Amino acid sequence: MYCKVKKRHLQPLKTLFVLFLTISIIYRWLQVVDKQQKHLNRSNASLPNNITILLWYWPYGTRYSLAGDVCLRDYGITGCVLGDNRTLYESADIVVFHHFELKLHKQHLPVNFHRSAEQRWVWLSLEAPQNNGDLSQYNTLFNLTMSYHPQADITVPYGKLLQRRKPDLDIVVPKNKSFEACWVVSNYQKWHKRSAVFQELNQNLNVQLYGLAARKHLPKEALLPTISRCYFYLAFENTQSPHYITEKLWRNAFQAGTVPVVLGPPRRDYEAVAPPNSFIHVDDFKSIKALAEYLRGLTKDPEKYNAYFTWRKHYTVKLYTDWRERLCNICPIYGQFPTQKVYEDLRVWTKW
Ligand SMILES: *[C@@H]1O[C@H](CO)[C@@H](O)[C@H](O)[C@H]1NC(C)=O
Ligand SMILES: *[C@@H]1O[C@H](CO)[C@@H](O)[C@H](O)[C@H]1NC(C)=O
Ligand SMILES: *[C@@H]1O[C@H](CO)[C@@H](O)[C@H](O)[C@H]1NC(C)=O
Ligand SMILES: *[C@@H]1O[C@H](CO)[C@@H](O)[C@H](O)[C@H]1NC(C)=O
Ligand SMILES: *[C@@H]1O[C@H](CO)[C@@H](O)[C@H](O)[C@H]1NC(C)=O
Ligand SMILES: *[C@@H]1O[C@H](CO)[C@@H](O)[C@H](O)[C@H]1NC(C)=O
C-alpha cells in the first residue's frame, strides 16, 4: 500500500524528467545543426571574396614563388591571394611594406597613387625599435603594424611552442656534449651589451665561437648538429627590447637541443612564450661569474641539467621563417581589424 502510493507519487516526476531529456536532446541537435550551418556559411562566404595581399617588394631582396594558391596549398588558408605584381595595387585589400628597404631609401611608398579608403597599408618590421631609425616621416601613412610585438595589429613571432596532443614521455635529452657553451655571432659590436657579457663569461667558461665574426662560418646544414654538441647556447639578442626574442632562442637553442642562456627582454617576456625552466636568464645572477659557476655546475649534474628539457614532453617548436606563411596568416584575422585606423605617429610602437 505504502509502496503504491510512493510510485504514483513518482509518476509526474518521471514524466517531467523524460520531457526535460527530450527537450535537451532537441536543443543540442539544433545547436549542432546551427553550428554546421554557420560553418558552411563561413567557408562559403570566403569563396566569392578573396582577400588580396600585395607585397610591394620582397624583404631583403629575396623573391619567393607565389605561383598557384600558395596560402591554400601550403598553409590550408582559403580565400587569400598573395601577390607581388604592382598591377594588383588598385584591387589590393592590403599592401605590405617592409621597413628595412624604406629606411635605406631603396624602396619608396606609392604616396602619389590613388588609394581607396578601404585599402590598408601595413608597416612590417621584425627588428627591435632601436634598429628602425627615425619613424616620424611615416606619420599618418600606415593603417596597421606587423611585428613580433604582441601589441602589433599583426603579430608575427620568430617562433613559438606548440602543445603536443598528448605528452611524449620518451623525450631524449641530446647527449654527446663536447663544449660547455656555444655562440654563433655574425654581427659582433663591442658596444653591444652581449659582447661585454660574452667577454666576461668567456673568462670563466669554455665558450666555442662560430659565425662570421669568429671567422668560423657554419653552413646551414651544420648549424644545428654543431650547436647540439654544446651544453648551453648563448641566445644573446643584439638589442634588449620588450618581447624581442628571435630565432636565437627558437632555432639555435630549442631546436638544436641545447639549453639557452638568454640575454634580451626581462624574464617575464620569455615566460610569456616558454616554460620557466626551459632557459637560463642572465639577469637571474648577481654576476656573470656566478652565472658561469652555475652553468659549470649543471654540466656535472645530469639530473638537474636534464630537467631543462622537460618542456619537450609537452611542446614542439614551431619556427616562422617564410614570408609567405606570415603573409597568408593575415587573412584569418582580417575580419578583426578595426574598420578605420591610422597610425598618426608610428613611433608609438617604440613605447609598447
Ligand atoms: C546560412 O546561409 C543560409 C542560406 O544563405 C541562410 O538561410 C542561413 O540563415 C545562414 N545561417 C547563418 C547561421 O548565418
Ligand atoms: C557551401 O558550399 C558547400 C560545398 O562547398 C555546399 O554544399 C553548400 O550548399 C554551400 N552552402 C551555401 C549556403 O551556399
Ligand atoms: C580566389 O582565389 C583563388 C586562388 O587564387 C582563385 O582560384 C579564385 O578564382 C579566386 N576567386 C575570385 C572570386 O576571385
Ligand atoms: C604583372 O601583371 C601584368 C598584368 O597582369 C602582366 O602583364 C605582367 O607581366 C606582370 N608582371 C610580372 C613581373 O609578372
Ligand atoms: C659525438 O661527437 C664526436 C665528435 O666529438 C663525433 O665524432 C661522433 O660522431 C658523435 N656521436 C654521436 C652519436 O653523435
Ligand atoms: C588608412 O589610412 C589612410 C591614411 O593614411 C586613411 O585615409 C584610410 O581611411 C585608412 N583606411 C582604413 C581602412 O583604416
PDB file of C-alpha atoms in Angstrom, residues 51-273:
ATOM      1  CA  ILE A  51      41.417  38.907 -49.662  1.00  0.00           C
ATOM      2  CA  THR A  52      44.240  40.266 -51.781  1.00  0.00           C
ATOM      3  CA  ILE A  53      47.554  40.986 -50.101  1.00  0.00           C
ATOM      4  CA  LEU A  54      50.136  42.822 -52.151  1.00  0.00           C
ATOM      5  CA  LEU A  55      53.755  42.706 -51.101  1.00  0.00           C
ATOM      6  CA  TRP A  56      55.166  45.906 -52.575  1.00  0.00           C
ATOM      7  CA  TYR A  57      58.710  44.429 -52.704  1.00  0.00           C
ATOM      8  CA  TRP A  58      60.403  41.426 -51.152  1.00  0.00           C
ATOM      9  CA  PRO A  59      62.171  41.899 -47.802  1.00  0.00           C
ATOM     10  CA  TYR A  60      65.971  41.874 -48.222  1.00  0.00           C
ATOM     11  CA  GLY A  61      65.548  41.450 -51.980  1.00  0.00           C
ATOM     12  CA  THR A  62      64.980  37.684 -51.999  1.00  0.00           C
ATOM     13  CA  ARG A  63      61.962  36.645 -54.058  1.00  0.00           C
ATOM     14  CA  TYR A  64      59.891  33.543 -53.496  1.00  0.00           C
ATOM     15  CA  SER A  65      57.408  31.930 -55.817  1.00  0.00           C
ATOM     16  CA  LEU A  66      53.780  32.940 -55.429  1.00  0.00           C
ATOM     17  CA  ALA A  67      52.569  30.638 -58.199  1.00  0.00           C
ATOM     18  CA  GLY A  68      49.257  28.885 -57.602  1.00  0.00           C
ATOM     19  CA  ASP A  69      47.142  29.263 -54.496  1.00  0.00           C
ATOM     20  CA  VAL A  70      50.097  29.387 -52.049  1.00  0.00           C
ATOM     21  CA  CYS A  71      48.048  30.039 -48.921  1.00  0.00           C
ATOM     22  CA  LEU A  72      45.703  27.122 -49.540  1.00  0.00           C
ATOM     23  CA  ARG A  73      48.303  24.685 -50.810  1.00  0.00           C
ATOM     24  CA  ASP A  74      50.998  25.312 -48.201  1.00  0.00           C
ATOM     25  CA  TYR A  75      49.059  26.558 -45.187  1.00  0.00           C
ATOM     26  CA  GLY A  76      45.455  25.431 -45.656  1.00  0.00           C
ATOM     27  CA  ILE A  77      44.164  29.030 -45.702  1.00  0.00           C
ATOM     28  CA  THR A  78      41.328  29.693 -48.130  1.00  0.00           C
ATOM     29  CA  GLY A  79      40.371  32.888 -49.924  1.00  0.00           C
ATOM     30  CA  CYS A  80      43.766  34.502 -49.524  1.00  0.00           C
ATOM     31  CA  VAL A  81      45.594  35.776 -52.578  1.00  0.00           C
ATOM     32  CA  LEU A  82      49.239  36.814 -52.251  1.00  0.00           C
ATOM     33  CA  GLY A  83      50.804  38.908 -54.973  1.00  0.00           C
ATOM     34  CA  ASP A  84      53.964  40.848 -55.694  1.00  0.00           C
ATOM     35  CA  ASN A  85      52.863  42.314 -59.008  1.00  0.00           C
ATOM     36  CA  ARG A  86      52.183  46.009 -58.556  1.00  0.00           C
ATOM     37  CA  THR A  87      49.397  45.901 -61.127  1.00  0.00           C
ATOM     38  CA  LEU A  88      47.375  44.439 -58.233  1.00  0.00           C
ATOM     39  CA  TYR A  89      47.608  47.761 -56.382  1.00  0.00           C
ATOM     40  CA  GLU A  90      44.135  49.015 -57.306  1.00  0.00           C
ATOM     41  CA  SER A  91      42.418  45.849 -56.128  1.00  0.00           C
ATOM     42  CA  ALA A  92      44.619  45.020 -53.135  1.00  0.00           C
ATOM     43  CA  ASP A  93      42.934  44.989 -49.725  1.00  0.00           C
ATOM     44  CA  ILE A  94      46.286  45.096 -48.000  1.00  0.00           C
ATOM     45  CA  VAL A  95      49.640  46.451 -49.162  1.00  0.00           C
ATOM     46  CA  VAL A  96      52.680  45.426 -47.152  1.00  0.00           C
ATOM     47  CA  PHE A  97      55.877  47.468 -46.893  1.00  0.00           C
ATOM     48  CA  HIS A  98      58.981  46.073 -45.230  1.00  0.00           C
ATOM     49  CA  HIS A  99      60.714  48.768 -43.243  1.00  0.00           C
ATOM     50  CA  PHE A 100      64.367  47.900 -43.902  1.00  0.00           C
ATOM     51  CA  GLU A 101      64.292  48.932 -47.583  1.00  0.00           C
ATOM     52  CA  LEU A 102      62.377  52.126 -46.798  1.00  0.00           C
ATOM     53  CA  LYS A 103      64.971  53.052 -44.192  1.00  0.00           C
ATOM     54  CA  LEU A 104      67.767  52.636 -46.763  1.00  0.00           C
ATOM     55  CA  HIS A 105      65.719  54.591 -49.370  1.00  0.00           C
ATOM     56  CA  LYS A 106      65.982  51.597 -51.697  1.00  0.00           C
ATOM     57  CA  GLN A 107      62.204  51.496 -51.879  1.00  0.00           C
ATOM     58  CA  HIS A 108      59.538  54.146 -51.611  1.00  0.00           C
ATOM     59  CA  LEU A 109      55.901  54.323 -50.621  1.00  0.00           C
ATOM     60  CA  PRO A 110      53.477  54.902 -53.510  1.00  0.00           C
ATOM     61  CA  VAL A 111      52.235  58.115 -51.906  1.00  0.00           C
ATOM     62  CA  ASN A 112      51.224  59.595 -55.243  1.00  0.00           C
ATOM     63  CA  PHE A 113      48.972  56.716 -56.240  1.00  0.00           C
ATOM     64  CA  HIS A 114      45.276  56.927 -55.640  1.00  0.00           C
ATOM     65  CA  ARG A 115      44.469  54.916 -52.561  1.00  0.00           C
ATOM     66  CA  SER A 116      40.995  53.605 -51.863  1.00  0.00           C
ATOM     67  CA  ALA A 117      39.599  54.300 -48.395  1.00  0.00           C
ATOM     68  CA  GLU A 118      39.271  50.575 -47.712  1.00  0.00           C
ATOM     69  CA  GLN A 119      42.849  49.696 -48.573  1.00  0.00           C
ATOM     70  CA  ARG A 120      45.143  49.145 -45.629  1.00  0.00           C
ATOM     71  CA  TRP A 121      48.860  49.800 -45.647  1.00  0.00           C
ATOM     72  CA  VAL A 122      50.916  47.583 -43.379  1.00  0.00           C
ATOM     73  CA  TRP A 123      54.227  48.600 -41.862  1.00  0.00           C
ATOM     74  CA  LEU A 124      56.332  45.461 -41.434  1.00  0.00           C
ATOM     75  CA  SER A 125      59.442  45.135 -39.305  1.00  0.00           C
ATOM     76  CA  LEU A 126      60.859  42.252 -37.337  1.00  0.00           C
ATOM     77  CA  GLU A 127      63.629  44.397 -35.861  1.00  0.00           C
ATOM     78  CA  ALA A 128      63.688  45.943 -32.424  1.00  0.00           C
ATOM     79  CA  PRO A 129      62.606  49.632 -32.423  1.00  0.00           C
ATOM     80  CA  GLN A 130      66.157  50.800 -31.689  1.00  0.00           C
ATOM     81  CA  ASN A 131      67.221  49.430 -35.086  1.00  0.00           C
ATOM     82  CA  ASN A 132      64.479  51.002 -37.171  1.00  0.00           C
ATOM     83  CA  GLY A 133      65.747  54.563 -37.216  1.00  0.00           C
ATOM     84  CA  ASP A 134      63.514  57.600 -37.355  1.00  0.00           C
ATOM     85  CA  LEU A 135      59.877  56.760 -37.981  1.00  0.00           C
ATOM     86  CA  SER A 136      58.415  60.264 -37.871  1.00  0.00           C
ATOM     87  CA  GLN A 137      58.401  60.505 -41.679  1.00  0.00           C
ATOM     88  CA  TYR A 138      55.691  57.800 -41.756  1.00  0.00           C
ATOM     89  CA  ASN A 139      53.119  59.690 -39.730  1.00  0.00           C
ATOM     90  CA  THR A 140      49.520  59.194 -40.943  1.00  0.00           C
ATOM     91  CA  LEU A 141      50.508  56.789 -43.724  1.00  0.00           C
ATOM     92  CA  PHE A 142      50.041  53.341 -42.236  1.00  0.00           C
ATOM     93  CA  ASN A 143      46.893  51.598 -41.044  1.00  0.00           C
ATOM     94  CA  LEU A 144      48.409  48.529 -39.430  1.00  0.00           C
ATOM     95  CA  THR A 145      51.659  47.353 -37.888  1.00  0.00           C
ATOM     96  CA  MET A 146      53.173  43.917 -38.382  1.00  0.00           C
ATOM     97  CA  SER A 147      55.879  42.918 -35.936  1.00  0.00           C
ATOM     98  CA  TYR A 148      56.925  40.323 -33.371  1.00  0.00           C
ATOM     99  CA  HIS A 149      55.396  42.518 -30.667  1.00  0.00           C
ATOM    100  CA  PRO A 150      52.173  41.123 -29.152  1.00  0.00           C
ATOM    101  CA  GLN A 151      50.563  44.561 -29.371  1.00  0.00           C
ATOM    102  CA  ALA A 152      51.089  44.873 -33.101  1.00  0.00           C
ATOM    103  CA  ASP A 153      47.945  44.609 -35.242  1.00  0.00           C
ATOM    104  CA  ILE A 154      49.517  41.574 -36.888  1.00  0.00           C
ATOM    105  CA  THR A 155      51.848  39.705 -34.561  1.00  0.00           C
ATOM    106  CA  VAL A 156      54.497  37.638 -36.312  1.00  0.00           C
ATOM    107  CA  PRO A 157      56.711  35.928 -33.753  1.00  0.00           C
ATOM    108  CA  TYR A 158      60.005  34.333 -34.761  1.00  0.00           C
ATOM    109  CA  GLY A 159      58.746  31.083 -33.308  1.00  0.00           C
ATOM    110  CA  LYS A 160      56.522  29.529 -30.710  1.00  0.00           C
ATOM    111  CA  LEU A 161      55.884  26.334 -28.807  1.00  0.00           C
ATOM    112  CA  LEU A 162      53.060  24.086 -29.901  1.00  0.00           C
ATOM    113  CA  GLN A 163      51.364  21.928 -27.302  1.00  0.00           C
ATOM    114  CA  ARG A 164      51.590  18.228 -28.089  1.00  0.00           C
ATOM    115  CA  ARG A 165      48.248  16.425 -28.267  1.00  0.00           C
ATOM    116  CA  LYS A 166      49.470  14.083 -25.592  1.00  0.00           C
ATOM    117  CA  PRO A 167      52.706  14.193 -23.617  1.00  0.00           C
ATOM    118  CA  ASP A 168      55.677  12.397 -25.110  1.00  0.00           C
ATOM    119  CA  LEU A 169      57.213  10.578 -22.185  1.00  0.00           C
ATOM    120  CA  ASP A 170      60.123   9.244 -24.200  1.00  0.00           C
ATOM    121  CA  ILE A 171      61.852  12.508 -24.994  1.00  0.00           C
ATOM    122  CA  VAL A 172      65.579  12.176 -25.376  1.00  0.00           C
ATOM    123  CA  VAL A 173      67.975  14.713 -23.999  1.00  0.00           C
ATOM    124  CA  PRO A 174      70.703  15.238 -26.598  1.00  0.00           C
ATOM    125  CA  LYS A 175      73.923  13.612 -25.456  1.00  0.00           C
ATOM    126  CA  ASN A 176      77.458  13.780 -26.787  1.00  0.00           C
ATOM    127  CA  LYS A 177      78.243  17.225 -25.451  1.00  0.00           C
ATOM    128  CA  SER A 178      81.769  18.418 -26.123  1.00  0.00           C
ATOM    129  CA  PHE A 179      81.624  22.121 -25.275  1.00  0.00           C
ATOM    130  CA  GLU A 180      80.369  23.983 -22.285  1.00  0.00           C
ATOM    131  CA  ALA A 181      78.799  26.774 -24.316  1.00  0.00           C
ATOM    132  CA  CYS A 182      78.469  27.905 -27.916  1.00  0.00           C
ATOM    133  CA  TRP A 183      77.735  31.189 -29.557  1.00  0.00           C
ATOM    134  CA  VAL A 184      77.115  31.888 -33.207  1.00  0.00           C
ATOM    135  CA  VAL A 185      77.660  35.552 -33.897  1.00  0.00           C
ATOM    136  CA  SER A 186      77.698  37.316 -37.227  1.00  0.00           C
ATOM    137  CA  ASN A 187      77.387  40.884 -36.030  1.00  0.00           C
ATOM    138  CA  TYR A 188      79.880  41.469 -33.237  1.00  0.00           C
ATOM    139  CA  GLN A 189      79.874  45.028 -31.960  1.00  0.00           C
ATOM    140  CA  LYS A 190      81.954  45.972 -28.985  1.00  0.00           C
ATOM    141  CA  TRP A 191      79.233  48.309 -27.719  1.00  0.00           C
ATOM    142  CA  HIS A 192      76.577  45.598 -27.702  1.00  0.00           C
ATOM    143  CA  LYS A 193      75.739  44.567 -24.171  1.00  0.00           C
ATOM    144  CA  ARG A 194      76.014  40.955 -25.264  1.00  0.00           C
ATOM    145  CA  SER A 195      79.687  41.426 -26.201  1.00  0.00           C
ATOM    146  CA  ALA A 196      80.611  42.518 -22.693  1.00  0.00           C
ATOM    147  CA  VAL A 197      78.653  39.633 -21.180  1.00  0.00           C
ATOM    148  CA  PHE A 198      80.361  37.213 -23.545  1.00  0.00           C
ATOM    149  CA  GLN A 199      83.852  38.536 -22.739  1.00  0.00           C
ATOM    150  CA  GLU A 200      83.304  38.073 -19.052  1.00  0.00           C
ATOM    151  CA  LEU A 201      81.618  34.704 -19.418  1.00  0.00           C
ATOM    152  CA  ASN A 202      84.442  33.501 -21.637  1.00  0.00           C
ATOM    153  CA  GLN A 203      86.935  34.095 -18.825  1.00  0.00           C
ATOM    154  CA  ASN A 204      85.145  31.584 -16.634  1.00  0.00           C
ATOM    155  CA  LEU A 205      83.709  29.138 -19.145  1.00  0.00           C
ATOM    156  CA  ASN A 206      84.873  27.472 -22.335  1.00  0.00           C
ATOM    157  CA  VAL A 207      82.748  29.226 -24.980  1.00  0.00           C
ATOM    158  CA  GLN A 208      83.026  27.949 -28.536  1.00  0.00           C
ATOM    159  CA  LEU A 209      82.529  30.723 -31.087  1.00  0.00           C
ATOM    160  CA  TYR A 210      81.128  30.333 -34.586  1.00  0.00           C
ATOM    161  CA  GLY A 211      79.909  32.630 -37.297  1.00  0.00           C
ATOM    162  CA  LEU A 212      81.112  35.479 -39.426  1.00  0.00           C
ATOM    163  CA  ALA A 213      82.547  37.475 -36.540  1.00  0.00           C
ATOM    164  CA  ALA A 214      84.609  34.477 -35.391  1.00  0.00           C
ATOM    165  CA  ARG A 215      85.696  33.691 -38.991  1.00  0.00           C
ATOM    166  CA  LYS A 216      84.220  30.242 -38.428  1.00  0.00           C
ATOM    167  CA  HIS A 217      81.267  30.130 -40.751  1.00  0.00           C
ATOM    168  CA  LEU A 218      78.770  27.339 -40.182  1.00  0.00           C
ATOM    169  CA  PRO A 219      76.898  26.159 -43.278  1.00  0.00           C
ATOM    170  CA  LYS A 220      73.138  25.911 -42.784  1.00  0.00           C
ATOM    171  CA  GLU A 221      73.075  22.134 -42.558  1.00  0.00           C
ATOM    172  CA  ALA A 222      75.901  22.103 -39.973  1.00  0.00           C
ATOM    173  CA  LEU A 223      74.319  24.678 -37.664  1.00  0.00           C
ATOM    174  CA  LEU A 224      72.045  22.537 -35.515  1.00  0.00           C
ATOM    175  CA  PRO A 225      74.288  19.426 -35.305  1.00  0.00           C
ATOM    176  CA  THR A 226      77.198  21.629 -34.233  1.00  0.00           C
ATOM    177  CA  ILE A 227      75.268  23.572 -31.624  1.00  0.00           C
ATOM    178  CA  SER A 228      73.727  20.372 -30.265  1.00  0.00           C
ATOM    179  CA  ARG A 229      77.171  19.391 -29.009  1.00  0.00           C
ATOM    180  CA  CYS A 230      77.184  22.289 -26.546  1.00  0.00           C
ATOM    181  CA  TYR A 231      75.598  22.160 -23.116  1.00  0.00           C
ATOM    182  CA  PHE A 232      74.479  25.744 -23.424  1.00  0.00           C
ATOM    183  CA  TYR A 233      73.747  28.165 -26.221  1.00  0.00           C
ATOM    184  CA  LEU A 234      74.197  31.872 -25.716  1.00  0.00           C
ATOM    185  CA  ALA A 235      70.894  33.150 -27.103  1.00  0.00           C
ATOM    186  CA  PHE A 236      72.007  36.775 -26.815  1.00  0.00           C
ATOM    187  CA  GLU A 237      69.860  39.294 -28.672  1.00  0.00           C
ATOM    188  CA  ASN A 238      71.642  42.197 -30.367  1.00  0.00           C
ATOM    189  CA  THR A 239      69.235  44.573 -28.646  1.00  0.00           C
ATOM    190  CA  GLN A 240      67.380  44.389 -25.358  1.00  0.00           C
ATOM    191  CA  SER A 241      63.802  45.376 -26.082  1.00  0.00           C
ATOM    192  CA  PRO A 242      60.392  44.216 -24.788  1.00  0.00           C
ATOM    193  CA  HIS A 243      59.301  40.909 -26.370  1.00  0.00           C
ATOM    194  CA  TYR A 244      62.216  40.945 -28.813  1.00  0.00           C
ATOM    195  CA  ILE A 245      63.006  37.217 -28.830  1.00  0.00           C
ATOM    196  CA  THR A 246      64.372  35.829 -32.078  1.00  0.00           C
ATOM    197  CA  GLU A 247      65.320  32.567 -33.751  1.00  0.00           C
ATOM    198  CA  LYS A 248      68.372  32.528 -31.476  1.00  0.00           C
ATOM    199  CA  LEU A 249      66.056  31.047 -28.868  1.00  0.00           C
ATOM    200  CA  TRP A 250      63.685  29.008 -31.050  1.00  0.00           C
ATOM    201  CA  ARG A 251      66.076  27.524 -33.582  1.00  0.00           C
ATOM    202  CA  ASN A 252      69.644  27.818 -32.326  1.00  0.00           C
ATOM    203  CA  ALA A 253      68.839  26.696 -28.800  1.00  0.00           C
ATOM    204  CA  PHE A 254      65.490  24.885 -28.586  1.00  0.00           C
ATOM    205  CA  GLN A 255      65.606  23.128 -31.945  1.00  0.00           C
ATOM    206  CA  ALA A 256      69.275  22.249 -31.629  1.00  0.00           C
ATOM    207  CA  GLY A 257      68.736  20.531 -28.309  1.00  0.00           C
ATOM    208  CA  THR A 258      70.759  22.737 -26.012  1.00  0.00           C
ATOM    209  CA  VAL A 259      69.846  24.908 -23.053  1.00  0.00           C
ATOM    210  CA  PRO A 260      69.511  28.597 -23.907  1.00  0.00           C
ATOM    211  CA  VAL A 261      71.249  31.193 -21.781  1.00  0.00           C
ATOM    212  CA  VAL A 262      69.222  34.250 -22.672  1.00  0.00           C
ATOM    213  CA  LEU A 263      70.091  37.926 -22.767  1.00  0.00           C
ATOM    214  CA  GLY A 264      67.237  40.049 -24.045  1.00  0.00           C
ATOM    215  CA  PRO A 265      63.963  41.304 -22.585  1.00  0.00           C
ATOM    216  CA  PRO A 266      63.139  40.560 -18.930  1.00  0.00           C
ATOM    217  CA  ARG A 267      62.405  37.024 -17.772  1.00  0.00           C
ATOM    218  CA  ARG A 268      58.639  37.658 -17.789  1.00  0.00           C
ATOM    219  CA  ASP A 269      58.701  38.183 -21.576  1.00  0.00           C
ATOM    220  CA  TYR A 270      60.378  34.808 -22.031  1.00  0.00           C
ATOM    221  CA  GLU A 271      57.959  33.193 -19.606  1.00  0.00           C
ATOM    222  CA  ALA A 272      55.094  34.517 -21.708  1.00  0.00           C
ATOM    223  CA  VAL A 273      56.241  32.253 -24.543  1.00  0.00           C
TER     224      VAL A 273
END
